[in-house]
PDB file of C-alpha atoms in Angstrom:
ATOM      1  CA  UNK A1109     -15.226  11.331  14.980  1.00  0.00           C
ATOM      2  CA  UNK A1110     -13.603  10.294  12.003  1.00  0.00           C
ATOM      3  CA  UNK A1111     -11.393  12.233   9.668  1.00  0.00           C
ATOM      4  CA  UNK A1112     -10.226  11.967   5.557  1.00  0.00           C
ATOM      5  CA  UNK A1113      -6.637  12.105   4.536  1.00  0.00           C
ATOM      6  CA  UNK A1114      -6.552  12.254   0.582  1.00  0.00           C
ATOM      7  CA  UNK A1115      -3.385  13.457  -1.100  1.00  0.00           C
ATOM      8  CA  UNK A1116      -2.102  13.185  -4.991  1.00  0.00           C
ATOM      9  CA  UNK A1117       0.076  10.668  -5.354  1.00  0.00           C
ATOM     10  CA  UNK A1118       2.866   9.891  -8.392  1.00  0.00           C
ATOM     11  CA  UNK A1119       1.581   6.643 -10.308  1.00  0.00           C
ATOM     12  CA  UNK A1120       1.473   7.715 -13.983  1.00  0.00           C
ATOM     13  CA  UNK A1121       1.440   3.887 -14.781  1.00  0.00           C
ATOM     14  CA  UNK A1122      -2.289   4.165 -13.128  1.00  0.00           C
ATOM     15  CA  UNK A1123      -3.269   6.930 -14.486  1.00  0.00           C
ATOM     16  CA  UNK A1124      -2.759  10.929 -14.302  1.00  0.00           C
ATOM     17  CA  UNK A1125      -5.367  11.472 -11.034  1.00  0.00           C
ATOM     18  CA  UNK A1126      -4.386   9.506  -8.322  1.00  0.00           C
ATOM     19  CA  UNK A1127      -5.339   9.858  -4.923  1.00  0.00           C
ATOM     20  CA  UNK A1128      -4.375   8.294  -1.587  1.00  0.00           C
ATOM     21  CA  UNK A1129      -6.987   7.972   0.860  1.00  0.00           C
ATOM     22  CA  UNK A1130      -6.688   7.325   4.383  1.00  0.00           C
ATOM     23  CA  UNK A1131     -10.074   6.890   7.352  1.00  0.00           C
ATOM     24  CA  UNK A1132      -8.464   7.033  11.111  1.00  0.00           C
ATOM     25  CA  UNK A1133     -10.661   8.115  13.739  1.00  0.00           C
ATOM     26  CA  UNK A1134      -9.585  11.388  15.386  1.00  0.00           C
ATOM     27  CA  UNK A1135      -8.058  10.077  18.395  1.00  0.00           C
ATOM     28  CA  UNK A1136      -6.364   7.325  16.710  1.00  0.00           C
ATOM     29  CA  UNK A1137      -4.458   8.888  13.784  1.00  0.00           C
ATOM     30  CA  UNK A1138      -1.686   6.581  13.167  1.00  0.00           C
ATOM     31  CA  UNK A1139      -3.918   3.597  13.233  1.00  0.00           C
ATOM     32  CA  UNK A1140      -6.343   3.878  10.038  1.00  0.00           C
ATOM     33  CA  UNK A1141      -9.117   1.504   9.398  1.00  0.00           C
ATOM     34  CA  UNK A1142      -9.158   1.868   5.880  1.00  0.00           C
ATOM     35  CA  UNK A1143      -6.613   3.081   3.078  1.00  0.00           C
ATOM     36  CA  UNK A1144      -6.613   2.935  -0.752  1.00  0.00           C
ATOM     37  CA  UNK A1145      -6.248   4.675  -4.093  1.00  0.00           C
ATOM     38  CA  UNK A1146      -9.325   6.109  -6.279  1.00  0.00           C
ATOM     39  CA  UNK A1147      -7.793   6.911  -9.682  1.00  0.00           C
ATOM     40  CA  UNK A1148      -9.929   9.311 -11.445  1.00  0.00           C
ATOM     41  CA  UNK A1149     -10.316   8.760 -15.176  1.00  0.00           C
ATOM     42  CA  UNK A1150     -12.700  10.433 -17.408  1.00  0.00           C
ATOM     43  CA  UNK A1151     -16.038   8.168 -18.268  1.00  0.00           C
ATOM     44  CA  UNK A1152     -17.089   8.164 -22.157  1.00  0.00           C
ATOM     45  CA  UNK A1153     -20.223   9.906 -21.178  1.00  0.00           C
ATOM     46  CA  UNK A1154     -20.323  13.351 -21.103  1.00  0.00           C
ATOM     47  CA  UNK A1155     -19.802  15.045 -17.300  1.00  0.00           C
ATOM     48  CA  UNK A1156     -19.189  11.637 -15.725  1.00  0.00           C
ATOM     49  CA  UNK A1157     -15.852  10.374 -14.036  1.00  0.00           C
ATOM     50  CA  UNK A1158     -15.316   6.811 -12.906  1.00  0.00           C
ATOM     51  CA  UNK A1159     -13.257   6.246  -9.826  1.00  0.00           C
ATOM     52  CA  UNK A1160     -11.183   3.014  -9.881  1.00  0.00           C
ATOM     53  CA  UNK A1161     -10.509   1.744  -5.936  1.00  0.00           C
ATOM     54  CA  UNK A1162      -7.031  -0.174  -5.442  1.00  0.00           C
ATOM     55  CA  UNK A1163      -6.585  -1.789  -1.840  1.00  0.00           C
ATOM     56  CA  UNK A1164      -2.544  -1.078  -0.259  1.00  0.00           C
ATOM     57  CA  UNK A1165      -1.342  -4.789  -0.072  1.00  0.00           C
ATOM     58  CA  UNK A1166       0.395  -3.758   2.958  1.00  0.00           C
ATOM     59  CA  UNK A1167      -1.601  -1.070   3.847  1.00  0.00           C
ATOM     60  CA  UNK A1168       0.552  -0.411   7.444  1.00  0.00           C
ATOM     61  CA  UNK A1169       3.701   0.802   4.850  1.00  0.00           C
ATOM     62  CA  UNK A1170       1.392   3.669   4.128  1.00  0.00           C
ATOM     63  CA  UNK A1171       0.085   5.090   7.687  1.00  0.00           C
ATOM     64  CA  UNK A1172       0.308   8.840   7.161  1.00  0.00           C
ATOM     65  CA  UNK A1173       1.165   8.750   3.687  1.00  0.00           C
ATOM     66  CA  UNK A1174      -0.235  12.363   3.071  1.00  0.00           C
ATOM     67  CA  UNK A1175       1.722  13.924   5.704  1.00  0.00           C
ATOM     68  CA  UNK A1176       5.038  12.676   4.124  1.00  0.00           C
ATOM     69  CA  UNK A1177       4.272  12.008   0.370  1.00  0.00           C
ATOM     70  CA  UNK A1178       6.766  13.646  -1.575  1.00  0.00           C
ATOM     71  CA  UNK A1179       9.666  11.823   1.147  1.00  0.00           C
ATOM     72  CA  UNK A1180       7.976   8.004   0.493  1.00  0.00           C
ATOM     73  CA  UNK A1181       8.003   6.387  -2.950  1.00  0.00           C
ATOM     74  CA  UNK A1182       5.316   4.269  -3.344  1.00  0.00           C
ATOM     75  CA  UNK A1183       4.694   2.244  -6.817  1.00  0.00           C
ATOM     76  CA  UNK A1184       2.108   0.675  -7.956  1.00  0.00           C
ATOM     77  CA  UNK A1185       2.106  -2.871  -7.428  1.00  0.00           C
ATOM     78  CA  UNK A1186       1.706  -1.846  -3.510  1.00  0.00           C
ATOM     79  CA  UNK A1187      -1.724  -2.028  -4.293  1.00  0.00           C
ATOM     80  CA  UNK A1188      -4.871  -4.276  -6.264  1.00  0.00           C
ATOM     81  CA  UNK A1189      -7.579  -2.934  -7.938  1.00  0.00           C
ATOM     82  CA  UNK A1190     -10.954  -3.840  -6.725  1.00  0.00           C
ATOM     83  CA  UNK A1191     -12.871  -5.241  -9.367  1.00  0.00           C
ATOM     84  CA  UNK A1192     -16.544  -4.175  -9.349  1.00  0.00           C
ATOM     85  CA  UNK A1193     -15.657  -1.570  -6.978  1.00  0.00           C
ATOM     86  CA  UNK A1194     -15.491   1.650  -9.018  1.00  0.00           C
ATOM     87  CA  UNK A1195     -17.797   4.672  -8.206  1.00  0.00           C
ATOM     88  CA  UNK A1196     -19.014   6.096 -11.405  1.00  0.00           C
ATOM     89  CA  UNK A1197     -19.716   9.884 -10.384  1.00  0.00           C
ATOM     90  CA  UNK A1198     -21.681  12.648 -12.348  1.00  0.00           C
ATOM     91  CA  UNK A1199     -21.214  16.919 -12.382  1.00  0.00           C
ATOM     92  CA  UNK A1200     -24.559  18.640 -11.894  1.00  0.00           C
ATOM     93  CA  UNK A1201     -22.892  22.164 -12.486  1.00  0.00           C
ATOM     94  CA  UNK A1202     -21.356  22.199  -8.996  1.00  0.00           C
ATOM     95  CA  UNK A1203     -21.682  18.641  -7.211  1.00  0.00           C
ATOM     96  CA  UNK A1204     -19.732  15.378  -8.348  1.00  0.00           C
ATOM     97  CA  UNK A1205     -22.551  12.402  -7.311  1.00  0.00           C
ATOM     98  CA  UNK A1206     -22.605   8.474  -7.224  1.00  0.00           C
ATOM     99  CA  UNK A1207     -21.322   5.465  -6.178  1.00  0.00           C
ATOM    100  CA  UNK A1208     -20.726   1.723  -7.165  1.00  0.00           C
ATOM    101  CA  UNK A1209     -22.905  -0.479  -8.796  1.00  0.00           C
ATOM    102  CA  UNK A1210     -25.751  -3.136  -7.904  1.00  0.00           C
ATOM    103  CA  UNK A1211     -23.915  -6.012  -5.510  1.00  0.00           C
ATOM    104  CA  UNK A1212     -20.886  -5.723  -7.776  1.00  0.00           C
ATOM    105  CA  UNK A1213     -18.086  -4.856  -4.917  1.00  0.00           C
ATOM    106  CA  UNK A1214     -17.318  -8.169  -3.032  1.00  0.00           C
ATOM    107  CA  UNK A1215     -17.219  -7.360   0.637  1.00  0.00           C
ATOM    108  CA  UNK A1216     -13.853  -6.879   2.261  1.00  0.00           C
ATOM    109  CA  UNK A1217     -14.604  -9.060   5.418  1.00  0.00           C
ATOM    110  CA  UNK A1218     -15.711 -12.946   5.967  1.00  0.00           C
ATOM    111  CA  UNK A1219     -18.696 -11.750   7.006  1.00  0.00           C
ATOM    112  CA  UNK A1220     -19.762  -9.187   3.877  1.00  0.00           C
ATOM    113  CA  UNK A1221     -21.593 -10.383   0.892  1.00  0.00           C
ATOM    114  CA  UNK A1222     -21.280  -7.104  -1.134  1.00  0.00           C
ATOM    115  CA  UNK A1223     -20.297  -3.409  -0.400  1.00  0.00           C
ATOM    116  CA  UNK A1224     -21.747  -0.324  -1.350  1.00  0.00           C
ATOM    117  CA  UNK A1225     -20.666   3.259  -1.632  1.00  0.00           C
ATOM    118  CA  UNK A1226     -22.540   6.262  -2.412  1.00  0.00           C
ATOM    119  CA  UNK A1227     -20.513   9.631  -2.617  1.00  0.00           C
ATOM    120  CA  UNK A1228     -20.572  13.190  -3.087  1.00  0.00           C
ATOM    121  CA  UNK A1229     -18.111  15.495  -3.680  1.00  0.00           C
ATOM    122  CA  UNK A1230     -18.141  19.195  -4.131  1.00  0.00           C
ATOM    123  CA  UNK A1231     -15.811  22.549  -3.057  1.00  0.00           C
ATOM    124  CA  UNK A1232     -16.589  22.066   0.518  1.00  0.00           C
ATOM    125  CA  UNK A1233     -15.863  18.474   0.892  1.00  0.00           C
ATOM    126  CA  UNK A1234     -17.151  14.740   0.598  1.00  0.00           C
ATOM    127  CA  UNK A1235     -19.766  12.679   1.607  1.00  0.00           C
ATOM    128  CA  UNK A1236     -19.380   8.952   1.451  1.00  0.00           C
ATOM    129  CA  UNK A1237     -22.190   6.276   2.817  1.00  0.00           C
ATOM    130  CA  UNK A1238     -20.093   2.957   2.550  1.00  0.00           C
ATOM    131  CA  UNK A1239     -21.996   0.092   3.291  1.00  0.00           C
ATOM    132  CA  UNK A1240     -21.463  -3.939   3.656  1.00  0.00           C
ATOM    133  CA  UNK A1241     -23.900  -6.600   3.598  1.00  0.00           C
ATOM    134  CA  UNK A1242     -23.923 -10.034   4.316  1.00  0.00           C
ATOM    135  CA  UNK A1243     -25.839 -12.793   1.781  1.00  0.00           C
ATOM    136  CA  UNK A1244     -29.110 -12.235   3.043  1.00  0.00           C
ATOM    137  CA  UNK A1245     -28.966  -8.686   1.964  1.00  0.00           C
ATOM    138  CA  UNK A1246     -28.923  -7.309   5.861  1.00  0.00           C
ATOM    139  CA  UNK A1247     -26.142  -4.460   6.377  1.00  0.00           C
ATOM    140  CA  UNK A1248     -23.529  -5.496   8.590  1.00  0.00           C
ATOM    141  CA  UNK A1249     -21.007  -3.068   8.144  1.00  0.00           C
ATOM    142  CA  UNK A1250     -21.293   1.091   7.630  1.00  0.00           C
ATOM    143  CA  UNK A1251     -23.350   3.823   8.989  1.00  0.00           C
ATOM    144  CA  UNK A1252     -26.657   2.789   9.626  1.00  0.00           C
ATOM    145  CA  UNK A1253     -27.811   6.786   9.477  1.00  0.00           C
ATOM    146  CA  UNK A1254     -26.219   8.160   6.645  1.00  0.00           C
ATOM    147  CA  UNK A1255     -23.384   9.469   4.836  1.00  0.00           C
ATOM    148  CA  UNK A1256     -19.945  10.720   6.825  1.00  0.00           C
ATOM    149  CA  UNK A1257     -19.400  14.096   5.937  1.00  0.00           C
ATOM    150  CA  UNK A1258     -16.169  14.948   5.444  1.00  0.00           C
ATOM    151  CA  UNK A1259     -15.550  19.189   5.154  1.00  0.00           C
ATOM    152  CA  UNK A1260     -12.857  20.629   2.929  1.00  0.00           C
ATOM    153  CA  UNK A1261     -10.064  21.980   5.641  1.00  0.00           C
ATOM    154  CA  UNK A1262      -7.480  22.908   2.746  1.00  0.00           C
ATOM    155  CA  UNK A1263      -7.877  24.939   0.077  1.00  0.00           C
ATOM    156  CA  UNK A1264      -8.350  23.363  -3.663  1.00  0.00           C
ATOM    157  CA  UNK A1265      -5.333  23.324  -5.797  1.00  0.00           C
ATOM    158  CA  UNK A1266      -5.341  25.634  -8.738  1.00  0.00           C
ATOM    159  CA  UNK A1267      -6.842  23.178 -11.405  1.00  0.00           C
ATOM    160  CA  UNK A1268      -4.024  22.131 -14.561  1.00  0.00           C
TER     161      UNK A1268
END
């Protein structure tokens, strides 16, 4: 079982939406296996939003981030954006939906060529396939069956 931690965090230098995001599995939930920021920005096309992804440099400064935010300063040179990494995401009316692009996110790991992400967001929670493949194309990394899901367990903040 795997859980999401994603909290607001203060980087106005990034950009006004800015989330941390932390994936720990259930019974591990001060060791993470993956943390970063998604700053939100609005696309030039209409109904579209582009996430930006920025890896923590020294991501084991920020275990539990979420649970202590407003006590830790972070800034924003504890982190590097991911070049080719952004999810460009669409609103149907009631669903945000995407992902990355083509083979544009280098993998993470020695062994990953490229990563992929598709996502989906709406008021009940998120859905994210992330996926890694290695030069041949095979997937070497990520769920082999589909998306996590990921359901809402606090309520949304009034929107500003």
């Amino acid at each position: 079982a795997v859980q999401l931690d994603a909290c607001p965090v203060d980087l106005p230098e990034l950009g006004a939406r800015v989330l941390y995001t932390e994936l720990v599995y259930v019974l591990e939930p001060d060791d993470p296996f993956r943390q970063w920021l998604q700053v939100v920005t609005d696309d030039a096309a209409p109904r579209t939003a582009v996430i930006s992804v920025w890896e923590a440099n020294d991501p084991e400064t920020l275990i539990n981030l979420c649970a202590d935010a407003a006590a830790r300063e972070v800034v924003a040179s504890d982190f590097a954006e991911r070049d080719g990494c952004a999810e460009t995401l669409s609103w149907d009316g009631s669903t945000y939906s995407g992902g990355t692009s083509g083979e544009d996110c280098p993998g993470s790991r020695a062994d990953v060529s490229h990563e992929t992400a598709e996502v989906m967001v709406d008021a009940d929670g998120i859905s994210r396939w992330d996926r890694g493949y290695d030069s041949d194309g095979a997937q070497v990394s990520g769920s082999e069956m589909g998306a996590y899901r990921f359901d809402r367990l606090t309520d949304l903040p009034p929107l500003q």
